[in-house]
Coordinates of C-alpha atoms in Angstrom, one line a residue:
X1 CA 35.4 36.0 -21.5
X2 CA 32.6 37.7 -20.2
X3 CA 30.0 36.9 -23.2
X4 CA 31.1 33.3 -22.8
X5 CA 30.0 32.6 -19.6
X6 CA 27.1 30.7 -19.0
X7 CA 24.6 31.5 -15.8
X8 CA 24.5 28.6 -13.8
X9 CA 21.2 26.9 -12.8
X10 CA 20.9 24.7 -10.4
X11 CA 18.9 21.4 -11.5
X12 CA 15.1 21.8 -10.6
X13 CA 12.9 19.0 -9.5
X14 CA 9.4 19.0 -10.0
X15 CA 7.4 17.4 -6.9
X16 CA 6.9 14.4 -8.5
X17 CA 10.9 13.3 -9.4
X18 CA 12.0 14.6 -5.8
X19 CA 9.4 11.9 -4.7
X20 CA 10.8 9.3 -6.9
X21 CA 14.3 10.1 -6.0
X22 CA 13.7 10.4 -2.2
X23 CA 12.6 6.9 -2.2
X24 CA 15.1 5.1 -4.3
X25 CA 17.9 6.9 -2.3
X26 CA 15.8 5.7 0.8
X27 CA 15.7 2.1 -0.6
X28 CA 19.6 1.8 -1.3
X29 CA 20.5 3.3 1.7
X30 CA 18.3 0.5 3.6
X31 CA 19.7 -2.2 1.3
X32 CA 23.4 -1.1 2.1
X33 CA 22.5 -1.5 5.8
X34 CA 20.8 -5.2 5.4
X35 CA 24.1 -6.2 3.5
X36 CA 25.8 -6.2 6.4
X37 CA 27.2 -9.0 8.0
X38 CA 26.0 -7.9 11.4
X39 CA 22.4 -7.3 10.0
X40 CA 22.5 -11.5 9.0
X41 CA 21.7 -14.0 11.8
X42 CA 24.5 -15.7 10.5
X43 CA 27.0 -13.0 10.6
X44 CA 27.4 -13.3 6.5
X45 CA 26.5 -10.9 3.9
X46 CA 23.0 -11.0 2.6
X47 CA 23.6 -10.8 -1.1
X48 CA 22.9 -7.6 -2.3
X49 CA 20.0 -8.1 -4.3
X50 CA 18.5 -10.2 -1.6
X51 CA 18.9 -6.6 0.6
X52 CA 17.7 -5.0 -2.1
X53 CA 14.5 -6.5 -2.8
X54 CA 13.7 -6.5 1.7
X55 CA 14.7 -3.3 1.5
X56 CA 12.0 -2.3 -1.6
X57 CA 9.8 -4.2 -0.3
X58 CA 9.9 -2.8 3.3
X59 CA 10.0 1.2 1.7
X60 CA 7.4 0.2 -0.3
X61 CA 5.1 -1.2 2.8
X62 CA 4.4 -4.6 0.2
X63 CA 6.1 -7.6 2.4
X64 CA 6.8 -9.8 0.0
X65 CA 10.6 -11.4 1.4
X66 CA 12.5 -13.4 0.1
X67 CA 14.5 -14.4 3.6
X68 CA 12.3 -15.0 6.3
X69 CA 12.1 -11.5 8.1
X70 CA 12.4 -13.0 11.9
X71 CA 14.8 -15.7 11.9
X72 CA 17.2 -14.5 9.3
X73 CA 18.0 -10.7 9.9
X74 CA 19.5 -9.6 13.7
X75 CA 17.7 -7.1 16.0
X76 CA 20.0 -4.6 13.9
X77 CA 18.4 -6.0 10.7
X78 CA 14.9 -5.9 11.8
X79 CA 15.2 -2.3 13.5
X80 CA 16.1 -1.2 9.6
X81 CA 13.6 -3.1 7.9
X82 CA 10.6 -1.5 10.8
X83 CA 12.5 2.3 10.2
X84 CA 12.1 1.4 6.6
X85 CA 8.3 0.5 7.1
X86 CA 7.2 3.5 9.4
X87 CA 9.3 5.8 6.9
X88 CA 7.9 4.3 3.5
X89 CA 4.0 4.0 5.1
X90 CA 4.3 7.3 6.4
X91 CA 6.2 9.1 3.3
X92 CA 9.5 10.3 3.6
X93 CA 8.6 13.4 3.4
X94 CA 6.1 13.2 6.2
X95 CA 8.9 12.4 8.6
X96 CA 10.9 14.9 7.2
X97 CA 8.6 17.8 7.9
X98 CA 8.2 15.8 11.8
X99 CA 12.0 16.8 12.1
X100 CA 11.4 20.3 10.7
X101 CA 8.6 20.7 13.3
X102 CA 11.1 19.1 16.0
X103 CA 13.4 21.7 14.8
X104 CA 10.9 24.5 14.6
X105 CA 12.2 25.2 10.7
X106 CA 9.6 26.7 8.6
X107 CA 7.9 24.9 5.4
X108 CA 9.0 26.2 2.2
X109 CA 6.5 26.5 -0.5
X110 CA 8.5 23.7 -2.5
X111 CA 8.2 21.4 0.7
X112 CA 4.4 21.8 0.6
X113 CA 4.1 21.2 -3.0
X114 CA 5.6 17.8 -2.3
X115 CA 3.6 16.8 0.6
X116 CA 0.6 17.7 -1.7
X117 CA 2.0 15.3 -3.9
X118 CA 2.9 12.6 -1.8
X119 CA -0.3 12.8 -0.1
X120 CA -2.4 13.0 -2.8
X121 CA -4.1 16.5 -2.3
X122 CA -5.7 18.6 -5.2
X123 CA -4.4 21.2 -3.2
X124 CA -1.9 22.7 -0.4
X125 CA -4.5 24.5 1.8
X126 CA -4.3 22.7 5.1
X127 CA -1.4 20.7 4.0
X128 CA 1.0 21.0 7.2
X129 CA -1.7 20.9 9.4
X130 CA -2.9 17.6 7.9
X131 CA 0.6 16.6 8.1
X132 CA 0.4 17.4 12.0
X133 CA -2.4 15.1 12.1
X134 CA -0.8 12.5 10.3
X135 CA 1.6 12.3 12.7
X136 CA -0.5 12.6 15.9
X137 CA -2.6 10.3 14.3
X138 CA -0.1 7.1 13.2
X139 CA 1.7 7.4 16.6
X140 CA -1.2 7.3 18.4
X141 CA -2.8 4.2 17.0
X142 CA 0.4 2.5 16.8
X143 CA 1.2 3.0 20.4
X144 CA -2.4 1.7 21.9
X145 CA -2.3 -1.7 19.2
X146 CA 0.9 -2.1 20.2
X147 CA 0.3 -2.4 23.9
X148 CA -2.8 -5.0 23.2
X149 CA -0.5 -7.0 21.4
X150 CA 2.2 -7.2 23.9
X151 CA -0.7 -8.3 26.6
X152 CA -1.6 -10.6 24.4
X153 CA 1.5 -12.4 23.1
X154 CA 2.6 -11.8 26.8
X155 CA 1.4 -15.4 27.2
X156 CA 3.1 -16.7 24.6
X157 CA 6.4 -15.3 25.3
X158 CA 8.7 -13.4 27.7
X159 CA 7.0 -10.0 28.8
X160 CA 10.0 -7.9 27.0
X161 CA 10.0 -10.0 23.9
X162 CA 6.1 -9.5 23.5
X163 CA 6.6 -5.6 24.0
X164 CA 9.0 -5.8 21.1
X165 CA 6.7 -7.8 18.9
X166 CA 4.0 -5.5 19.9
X167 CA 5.5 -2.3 18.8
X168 CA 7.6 -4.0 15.3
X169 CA 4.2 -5.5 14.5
X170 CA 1.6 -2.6 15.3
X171 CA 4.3 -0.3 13.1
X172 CA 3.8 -2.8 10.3
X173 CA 0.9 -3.7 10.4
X174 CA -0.3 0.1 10.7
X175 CA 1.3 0.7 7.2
X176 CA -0.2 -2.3 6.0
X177 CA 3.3 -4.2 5.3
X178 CA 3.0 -7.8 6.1
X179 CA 6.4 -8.2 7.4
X180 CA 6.3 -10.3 10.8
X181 CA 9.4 -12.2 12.8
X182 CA 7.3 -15.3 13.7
X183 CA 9.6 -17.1 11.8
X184 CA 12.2 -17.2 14.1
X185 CA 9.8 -16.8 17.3
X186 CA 8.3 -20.2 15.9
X187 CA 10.9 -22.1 14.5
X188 CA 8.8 -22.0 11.0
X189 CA 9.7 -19.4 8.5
X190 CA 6.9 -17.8 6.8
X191 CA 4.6 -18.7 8.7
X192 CA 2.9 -14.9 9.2
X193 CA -0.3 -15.2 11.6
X194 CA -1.7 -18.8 10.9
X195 CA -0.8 -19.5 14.1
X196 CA -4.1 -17.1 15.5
X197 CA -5.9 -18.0 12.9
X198 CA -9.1 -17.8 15.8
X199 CA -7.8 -15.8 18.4
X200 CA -10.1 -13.1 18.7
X201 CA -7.8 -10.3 20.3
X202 CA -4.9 -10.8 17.2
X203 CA -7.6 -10.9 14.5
X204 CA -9.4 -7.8 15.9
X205 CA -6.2 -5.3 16.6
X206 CA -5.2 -6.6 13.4
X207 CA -7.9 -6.1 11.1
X208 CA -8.2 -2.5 12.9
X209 CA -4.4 -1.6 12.5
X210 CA -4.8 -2.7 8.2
X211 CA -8.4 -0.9 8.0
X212 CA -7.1 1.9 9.5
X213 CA -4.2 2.5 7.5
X214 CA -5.6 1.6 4.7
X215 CA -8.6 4.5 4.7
X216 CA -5.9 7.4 4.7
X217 CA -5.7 9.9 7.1
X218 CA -7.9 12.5 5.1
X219 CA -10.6 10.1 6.5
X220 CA -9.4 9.2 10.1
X221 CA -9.0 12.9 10.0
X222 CA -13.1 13.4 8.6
X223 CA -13.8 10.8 10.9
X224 CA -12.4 12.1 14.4
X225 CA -13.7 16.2 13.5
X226 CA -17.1 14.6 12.8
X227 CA -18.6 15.8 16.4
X228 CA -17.5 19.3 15.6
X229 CA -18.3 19.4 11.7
X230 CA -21.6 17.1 11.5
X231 CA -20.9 16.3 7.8
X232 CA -18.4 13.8 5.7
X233 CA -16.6 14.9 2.8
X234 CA -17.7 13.2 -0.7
X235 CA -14.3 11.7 -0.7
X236 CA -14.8 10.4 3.3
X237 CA -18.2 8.9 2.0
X238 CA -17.1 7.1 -0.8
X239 CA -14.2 5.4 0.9
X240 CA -16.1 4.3 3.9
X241 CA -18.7 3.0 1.4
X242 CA -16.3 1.1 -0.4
X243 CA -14.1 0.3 1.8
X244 CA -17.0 -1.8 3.9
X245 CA -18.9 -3.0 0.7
X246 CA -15.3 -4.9 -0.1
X247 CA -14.8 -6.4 3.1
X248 CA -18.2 -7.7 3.5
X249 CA -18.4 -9.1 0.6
X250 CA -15.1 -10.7 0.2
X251 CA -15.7 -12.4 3.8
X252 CA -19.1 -13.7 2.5
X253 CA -16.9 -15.0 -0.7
X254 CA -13.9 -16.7 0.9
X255 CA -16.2 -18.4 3.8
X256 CA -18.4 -19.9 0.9
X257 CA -15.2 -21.1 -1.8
X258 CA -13.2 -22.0 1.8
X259 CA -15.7 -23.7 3.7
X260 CA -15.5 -26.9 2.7
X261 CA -11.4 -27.0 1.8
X262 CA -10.0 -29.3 4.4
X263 CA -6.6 -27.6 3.9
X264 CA -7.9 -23.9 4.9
X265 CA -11.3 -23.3 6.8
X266 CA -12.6 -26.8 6.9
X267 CA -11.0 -28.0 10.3
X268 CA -11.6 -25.0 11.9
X269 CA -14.5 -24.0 14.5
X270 CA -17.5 -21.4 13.3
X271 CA -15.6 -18.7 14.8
X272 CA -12.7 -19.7 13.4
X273 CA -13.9 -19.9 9.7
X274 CA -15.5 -16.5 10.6
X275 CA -12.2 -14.9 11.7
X276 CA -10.3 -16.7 9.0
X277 CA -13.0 -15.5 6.4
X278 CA -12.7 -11.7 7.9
X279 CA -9.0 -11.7 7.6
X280 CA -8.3 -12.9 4.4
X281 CA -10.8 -10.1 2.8
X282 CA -9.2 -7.6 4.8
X283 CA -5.7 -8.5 4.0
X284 CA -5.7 -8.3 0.5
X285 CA -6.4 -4.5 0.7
X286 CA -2.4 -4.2 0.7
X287 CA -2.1 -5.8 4.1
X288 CA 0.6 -8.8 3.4
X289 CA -0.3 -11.0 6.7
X290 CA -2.3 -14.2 6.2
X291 CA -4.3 -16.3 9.2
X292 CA -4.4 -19.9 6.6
X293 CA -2.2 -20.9 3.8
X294 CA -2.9 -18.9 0.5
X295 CA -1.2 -21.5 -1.6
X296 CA -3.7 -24.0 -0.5
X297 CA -6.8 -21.7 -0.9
X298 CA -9.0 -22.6 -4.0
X299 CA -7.9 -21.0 -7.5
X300 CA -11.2 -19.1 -7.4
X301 CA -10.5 -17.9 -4.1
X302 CA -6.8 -16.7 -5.2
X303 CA -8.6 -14.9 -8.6
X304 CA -10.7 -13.1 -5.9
X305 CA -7.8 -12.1 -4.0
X306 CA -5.9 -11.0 -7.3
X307 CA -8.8 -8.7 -7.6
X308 CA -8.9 -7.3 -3.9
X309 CA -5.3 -6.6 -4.5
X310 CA -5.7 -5.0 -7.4
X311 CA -8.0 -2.5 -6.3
X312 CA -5.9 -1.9 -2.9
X313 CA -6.7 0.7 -0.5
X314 CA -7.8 4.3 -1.2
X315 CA -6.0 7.8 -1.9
X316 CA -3.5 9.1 1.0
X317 CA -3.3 5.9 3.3
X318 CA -0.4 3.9 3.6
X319 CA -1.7 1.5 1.2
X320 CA -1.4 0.4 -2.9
X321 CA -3.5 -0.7 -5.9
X322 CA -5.7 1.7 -8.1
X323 CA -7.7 2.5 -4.9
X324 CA -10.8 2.1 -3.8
X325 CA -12.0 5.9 -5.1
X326 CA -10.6 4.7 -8.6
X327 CA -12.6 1.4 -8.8
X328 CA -16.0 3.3 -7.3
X329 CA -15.2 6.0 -10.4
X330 CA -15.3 3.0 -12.7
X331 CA -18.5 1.5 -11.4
X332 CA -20.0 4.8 -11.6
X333 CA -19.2 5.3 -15.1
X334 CA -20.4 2.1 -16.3
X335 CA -23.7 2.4 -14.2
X336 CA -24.3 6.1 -15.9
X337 CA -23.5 4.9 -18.9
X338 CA -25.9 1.9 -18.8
X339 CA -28.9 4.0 -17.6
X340 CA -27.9 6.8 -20.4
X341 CA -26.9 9.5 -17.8
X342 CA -24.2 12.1 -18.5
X343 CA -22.8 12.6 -14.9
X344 CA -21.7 10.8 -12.7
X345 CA -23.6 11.0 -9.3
X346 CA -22.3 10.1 -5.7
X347 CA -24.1 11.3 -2.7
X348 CA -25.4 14.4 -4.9
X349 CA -22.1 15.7 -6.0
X350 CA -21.4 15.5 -9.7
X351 CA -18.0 14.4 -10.4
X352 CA -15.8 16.7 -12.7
X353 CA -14.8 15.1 -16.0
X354 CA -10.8 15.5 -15.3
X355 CA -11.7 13.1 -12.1
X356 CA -13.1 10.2 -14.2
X357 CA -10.2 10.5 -16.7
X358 CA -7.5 10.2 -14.2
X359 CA -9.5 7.2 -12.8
X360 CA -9.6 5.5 -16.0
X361 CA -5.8 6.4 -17.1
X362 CA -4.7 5.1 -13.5
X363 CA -6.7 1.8 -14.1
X364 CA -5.6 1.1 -18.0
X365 CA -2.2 1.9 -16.8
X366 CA -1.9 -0.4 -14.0
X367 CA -3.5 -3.2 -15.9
X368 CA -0.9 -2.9 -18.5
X369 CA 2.0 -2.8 -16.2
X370 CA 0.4 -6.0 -14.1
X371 CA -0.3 -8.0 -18.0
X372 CA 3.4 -7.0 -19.7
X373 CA 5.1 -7.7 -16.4
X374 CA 3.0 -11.3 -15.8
X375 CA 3.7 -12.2 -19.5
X376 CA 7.8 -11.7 -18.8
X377 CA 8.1 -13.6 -15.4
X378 CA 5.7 -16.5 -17.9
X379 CA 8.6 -17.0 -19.5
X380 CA 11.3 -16.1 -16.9
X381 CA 9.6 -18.3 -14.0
X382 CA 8.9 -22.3 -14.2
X383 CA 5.7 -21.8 -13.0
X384 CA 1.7 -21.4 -13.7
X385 CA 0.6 -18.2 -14.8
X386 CA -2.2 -18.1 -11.6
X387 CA 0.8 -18.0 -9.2
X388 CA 2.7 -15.8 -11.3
X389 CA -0.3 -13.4 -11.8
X390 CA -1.2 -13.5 -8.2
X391 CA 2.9 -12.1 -7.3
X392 CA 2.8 -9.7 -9.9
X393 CA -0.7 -8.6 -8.8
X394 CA 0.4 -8.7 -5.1
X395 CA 3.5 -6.2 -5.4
X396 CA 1.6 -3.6 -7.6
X397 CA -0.7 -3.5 -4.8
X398 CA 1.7 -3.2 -2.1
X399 CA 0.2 -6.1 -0.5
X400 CA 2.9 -9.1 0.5
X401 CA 0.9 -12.3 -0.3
X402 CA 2.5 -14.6 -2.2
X403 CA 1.6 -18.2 -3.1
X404 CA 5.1 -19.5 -2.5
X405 CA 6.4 -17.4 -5.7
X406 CA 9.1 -15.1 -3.9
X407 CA 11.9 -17.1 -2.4
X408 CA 11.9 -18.9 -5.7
X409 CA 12.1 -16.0 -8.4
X410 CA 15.2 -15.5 -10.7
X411 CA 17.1 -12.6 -10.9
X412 CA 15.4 -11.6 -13.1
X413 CA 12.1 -11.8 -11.6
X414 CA 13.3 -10.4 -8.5
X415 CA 14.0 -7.3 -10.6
X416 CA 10.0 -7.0 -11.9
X417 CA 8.9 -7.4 -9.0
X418 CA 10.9 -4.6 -7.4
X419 CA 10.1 -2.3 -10.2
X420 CA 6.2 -3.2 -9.4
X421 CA 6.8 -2.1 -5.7
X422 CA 8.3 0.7 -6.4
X423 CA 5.9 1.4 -9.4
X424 CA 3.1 0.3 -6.9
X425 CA 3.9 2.5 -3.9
X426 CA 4.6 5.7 -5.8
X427 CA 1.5 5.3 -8.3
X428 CA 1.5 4.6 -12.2
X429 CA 0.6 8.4 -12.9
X430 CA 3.1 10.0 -10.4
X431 CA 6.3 8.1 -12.0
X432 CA 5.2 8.9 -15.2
X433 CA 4.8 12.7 -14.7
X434 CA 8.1 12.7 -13.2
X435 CA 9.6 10.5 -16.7
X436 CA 7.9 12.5 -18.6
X437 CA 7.6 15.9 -20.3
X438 CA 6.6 19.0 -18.8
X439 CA 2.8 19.5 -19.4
X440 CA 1.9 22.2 -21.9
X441 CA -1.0 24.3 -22.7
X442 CA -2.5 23.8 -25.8
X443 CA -2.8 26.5 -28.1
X444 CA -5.3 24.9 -30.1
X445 CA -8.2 21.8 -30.0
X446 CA -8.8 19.7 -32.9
X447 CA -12.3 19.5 -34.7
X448 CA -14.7 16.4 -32.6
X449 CA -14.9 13.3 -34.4
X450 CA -17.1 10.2 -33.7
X451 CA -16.0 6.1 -33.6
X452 CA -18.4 3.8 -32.7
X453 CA -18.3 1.5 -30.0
X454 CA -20.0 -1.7 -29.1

C-alpha cells in the first residue's frame, strides 16, 4: 500500500559519533590482528583482551602494555601495533583524506566537518590545506629522527636492525606513544629508555620528537610560516608559553625531589641528572617513555607527574589531557578573578566567554572521570590508591607511564583503563556530544539569580 510505505533514511552521523565509531572499529580491527598466533613470539594466541587493551592503547597513542611490546609480539605484531600508532596520532581521518589526495577524490563537505572535529578547529576554512600540512609535516620529522636514531643505535646493534628501531621508534615517539621493543633487544622487558638515561643524542631527538607532537600542527604550522607572516596566533602564543613554562619547571622539580634518591638520579653524573631531569618533565606531557624507574621515584615526584599528565599536551597534537590551552584558561580565570577583572587577558586578546566555559566543563569533566574511575580500580585492585591514581591519571592523558600497575590489573581494571584511553584520546566533550542529544536553541532564558560563594 502506497500510504503505508515509509521513506527510507539512511542513518546520519554527526561528526562527533563518526569519530567515535571510526576509532573503535579501528581498535577491533587491530585487536583481531594481535590475536593472532603469528602476531605472538610464541606462535599462541594473545588472549583477546590482552590484544585488546595493546591495541587501545596503541590507537589511542597512551603505551600503557600489558605484554612487553618487543619481545612478545613478531615483526607482524609490531608492524600492527606502529600502523596503529601513526594512524591513531595522526587521526584516522587524516590518513583517510592522504588516500583521497593519493587518489585525487574530492573532499565532501561532511568529510571536512569531521576533520574540523578531529582536529579541533572552530572552523573548516583552511581545513584540507592544514591537513596537507599535517601530513608533509609528520612525515618529514619522522623521517629525519628516524635516521639520527638509526646512526645512533647503529653502535649498539646491526646497521638494518637500528634502521628498523629508528623508523618504529621516531613514528612512536612522534605521536607521543611510549611503546618501544627494547624489551626484547635487551633481554629486559619494560625496560623503555633507562638504558640512555645520559646519552645526549637519544635524550635530544627524543625530547624533540614528544615536544613536537605534542604542540599540534596548528603551531608547527604558525611556527614554520613565521618568516612570511611576522606574527603568532593567540593560540600559537599561549601554547609555546605554556608549553615551555611546564617543562622548565618540572625539570627544576624532579632534579631537586630526585637528586638525592640513590635509586633514580643519585648515581648518575651532572649531565646525567640534567638529562634525566629534562626527560621525565617532558614525558609526562603524554609521552609514555621513561629514562629512570618511575616506581622508584619519590611519591611527591609521582603526584607531580600525575599533574603533568593530567594537563597533557595542547589542542590538535597527537597528544591527551585537558591541554595545555585548558589549564592556561583556568589560571587566567582565577588570576582575573583575584585582581577583580571581568576578562580574561592574554597577549591583548580578550577571551570570549563560550571559551572559558568549555575550558572549565572539559576540566570538571575529566576530574570526575579520573576520581569515579580511581575509586573503582580502589576496590577492584590490591593496591595503594597513589599507584592506582597515577594509572588512571596516566591513560586519561594518553601518556603510558605506569608505576608497575598494568601487567597486574584485573579484568576488570583492564576494562577502565581502556575506556580512559579511549575517553582520553577522543576528549571528555567530544564523546559526550556524540552520546548525547542534539543541541537545541533555546526559546527562552530564565530570570538571573545570585548564590554566594566563598
Amino acid at each position: 500500500m502506497k500510504g503505508m510505505k515509509k521513506k527510507f533514511r539512511p542513518l546520519q552521523l554527526t561528526p562527533p559519533q563518526i569519530l567515535v565509531l571510526g576509532f573503535a572499529a579501528i581498535i577491533m580491527i587491530g585487536a583481531f590482528l594481535l590475536t593472532l598466533p603469528f602476531a605472538s613470539a610464541s606462535g599462541m594466541a594473545t588472549p583477546f583482551i590482552d590484544a585488546l587493551f595493546t591495541a587501545t592503547s596503541a590507537t589511542c597513542v597512551t603505551g600503557l602494555v600489558v605484554v612487553d611490546t618487543g619481545s612478545h609480539y613478531t615483526i607482524f605484531g609490531q608492524l600492527v601495533i606502529i600502523v596503529l600508532i601513526q594512524v591513531g596520532g595522526l587521526g584516522f581521518m587524516t590518513m583517510a583524506t592522504l588516500f583521497a589526495f593519493m587518489l585525487k577524490k574530492r573532499i565532501s563537505l561532511k568529510e571536512r566537518l569531521i576533520l574540523q572535529e578531529a582536529l579541533n578547529q572552530s572552523s573548516m576554512e583552511g581545513i584540507v590545506r592544514l591537513i596537507r600540512k599535517v601530513i608533509r609535516y609528520a612525515l618529514t620529522i619522522e623521517g629525519v629522527a628516524a635516521v639520527l636514531f638509526a646512526i645512533r643505535w647503529s653502535a649498539d646493534m646491526a646497521p638494518g636492525k637500528a634502521l628498523y628501531f629508528g623508523v618504529w621508534h621516531a613514528v612512536s615517539f612522534f605521536n607521543n606513544a611510549g611503546f618501544d621493543l627494547f624489551g626484547g633487544h635487551t633481554g629486559v622487558k619494560f625496560v623503555s629508555l633507562t638504558g640512555y638515561v645520559d646519552d645526549p643524542i637519544v635524550n635530544i631527538v627524543a625530547m624533540m620528537l614528544i615536544i613536537l607532537g605534542g604542540l599540534g600542527f596548528i603551531v608547527i604550522s604558525d611556527l614554520l610560516d613565521l618568516k612570511r607572516t611576522r606574527r603568532l596566533t593567540l593560540h600559537s602564543k599561549v601554547v609555546l608559553t605554556t608549553t615551555s613554562l611546564l617543562i622548565v619547571i618540572g625539570a627544576i622539580v624532579f632534579f631537586l625531589f630526585e637528586y638525592s634518591n640513590p635509586l633514580t638520579l643519585q648515581p648518575l653524573s651532572g649531565w646525567g641528572k640534567f638529562w634525566g631531569s629534562m626527560f621525565q618533565s617532558v614525558t609526562p606531557r603524554t609521552a609514555g617513555a621513561n629514562t629512570i624507574d618511575i616506581a622508584a621515584m619519590r611519591q611527591a615526584s609521582q603526584f607531580f607527574m600525575i599533574i603533568l599528565m593530567f594537563i597533557g599536551a595542547s589542542p590538535g597534537s597527537t597528544g591527551g589531557g585537558i591541554k595545555t590551552t585548558t589549564f592556561t584558561i583556568l589560571i587566567g580565570a582565577m588570576i582575573a578573578m583575584i585582581r577583580g577583572k571581568e576578562d580574561i587577558v592574554f597577549f591583548r586578546n580578550r577571551l570570549a566567554k563560550d571559551r572559558i566555559f568549555k575550558a572549565i566543563t572539559l576540566s570538571m569533566i575529566a576530574l570526575f572521570l579520573v576520581i569515579f574511575v580511581a575509586m573503582v580500580l580502589s576496590t577492584t585492585e590490591d593496591h595503594h590508591f597513589l599507584m592506582i591514581l597515577f594509572e588512571v591519571t596516566s591513560a586519561f592523558g594518553t601518556v603510558g607511564l605506569t608505576m608497575g600497575l598494568t601487567t597486574q590489573l584485573t579484568i576488570v581494571g583492564k576494562i577502565m583503563i581502556i575506556f580512559m584511553m579511549f575517553v582520553g584520546r577522543l576528549g571528555p566533550i567530544t564523546l559526550a556530544y556524540a552520546l548525547g542529544p542534539k543541541k537545541e536553541k533555546e526559546l527562552f532564558r530564565y530570570p538571573e539569580g545570585k548564590i554566594t560563594i566563598g
